[in-house]
C-alpha cells in the first residue's frame, strides 16, 4: 500500500473536529510514508487533509477537473496537481492511483465518490480496502444503513463489513493492512426465474 485516496468535503463543516481530523489523517499518512491522493482543492476538509500531509513532509497528489481549477480553488502547493477534463475522469484517475480509499465527512459528492468505489469492490473491479473515518459519529447512520441493507437482503452479508470504519486514522490504516477482499459478487438465478 503506497497511496491512499481521500474523499471529503469542500466545506469545513459545522464542527472544528472535522478540520482537526482531516489534518490528523494527512499527518498520519505522511508519517506512514503513504502518498495522499485527493480532489486537489485548497478549501474545506480537502485543503485541511492536504495541508496536514504536506506540513508533515508527505507527498500529495491532487486531481482536479479543469472547470474547478478555473474557479481558483486548486491547491497550488501540493506535490503534484493533475488537471483532468471532467468529474468522471477525476474519479477514474483517483481510483487508478490509489491503493485504498478513505471517506472523511462530506456531502453528496463525497458519498457519490465513496459509493462508486464501494460498488466497484462488490463487483470485483478492485480488491482495495475502503473505509470511513467516523469523526464525531458523523457516519453512524450510514453504518446503520449498511446493516439495514444487509438485513433486508439488498446487500450480501459478506459485504456488510467490507467498509472498514474507525475513529482514529492509524487504527483505520492498520485495518487496511489486514483487509482481505471477499469473493466477487455473483447472481444466482432462482428456479422460478428460468
PDB file of C-alpha atoms in Angstrom, residues 38-41 46 62-74 81-91 94 113:
ATOM      1  CA  UNK A  38      -7.348  13.736  -3.161  1.00  0.00           C
ATOM      2  CA  UNK A  39      -9.534  16.135  -5.129  1.00  0.00           C
ATOM      3  CA  UNK A  40      -6.953  18.901  -5.439  1.00  0.00           C
ATOM      4  CA  UNK A  41      -8.783  21.764  -3.705  1.00  0.00           C
ATOM      5  CA  UNK A  46      -9.876  18.820   1.195  1.00  0.00           C
ATOM      6  CA  UNK A  62      -4.339  16.471  -6.257  1.00  0.00           C
ATOM      7  CA  UNK A  63      -6.689  15.542  -9.096  1.00  0.00           C
ATOM      8  CA  UNK A  64      -8.958  18.347 -10.221  1.00  0.00           C
ATOM      9  CA  UNK A  65     -11.267  18.965 -13.182  1.00  0.00           C
ATOM     10  CA  UNK A  66     -10.328  21.932 -15.323  1.00  0.00           C
ATOM     11  CA  UNK A  67     -13.586  23.802 -14.647  1.00  0.00           C
ATOM     12  CA  UNK A  68     -12.863  23.802 -10.890  1.00  0.00           C
ATOM     13  CA  UNK A  69      -9.254  24.855 -11.381  1.00  0.00           C
ATOM     14  CA  UNK A  70     -10.558  27.898 -13.263  1.00  0.00           C
ATOM     15  CA  UNK A  71     -12.546  28.899 -10.164  1.00  0.00           C
ATOM     16  CA  UNK A  72      -9.183  29.311  -8.413  1.00  0.00           C
ATOM     17  CA  UNK A  73      -9.739  26.738  -5.689  1.00  0.00           C
ATOM     18  CA  UNK A  74      -6.888  24.482  -6.830  1.00  0.00           C
ATOM     19  CA  UNK A  81      -1.635  18.608  -9.406  1.00  0.00           C
ATOM     20  CA  UNK A  82      -3.226  16.586 -12.194  1.00  0.00           C
ATOM     21  CA  UNK A  83      -5.821  18.551 -14.170  1.00  0.00           C
ATOM     22  CA  UNK A  84      -8.435  16.434 -15.946  1.00  0.00           C
ATOM     23  CA  UNK A  85     -11.346  17.266 -18.209  1.00  0.00           C
ATOM     24  CA  UNK A  86     -14.320  16.063 -16.129  1.00  0.00           C
ATOM     25  CA  UNK A  87     -15.565  14.783 -12.787  1.00  0.00           C
ATOM     26  CA  UNK A  88     -15.750  11.282 -14.267  1.00  0.00           C
ATOM     27  CA  UNK A  89     -12.123  11.450 -15.310  1.00  0.00           C
ATOM     28  CA  UNK A  90     -11.173  12.739 -11.848  1.00  0.00           C
ATOM     29  CA  UNK A  91     -12.765   9.730 -10.131  1.00  0.00           C
ATOM     30  CA  UNK A  94      -8.035   8.770  -8.315  1.00  0.00           C
ATOM     31  CA  UNK A 113     -17.342   9.025  -4.866  1.00  0.00           C
TER      32      UNK A 113
END
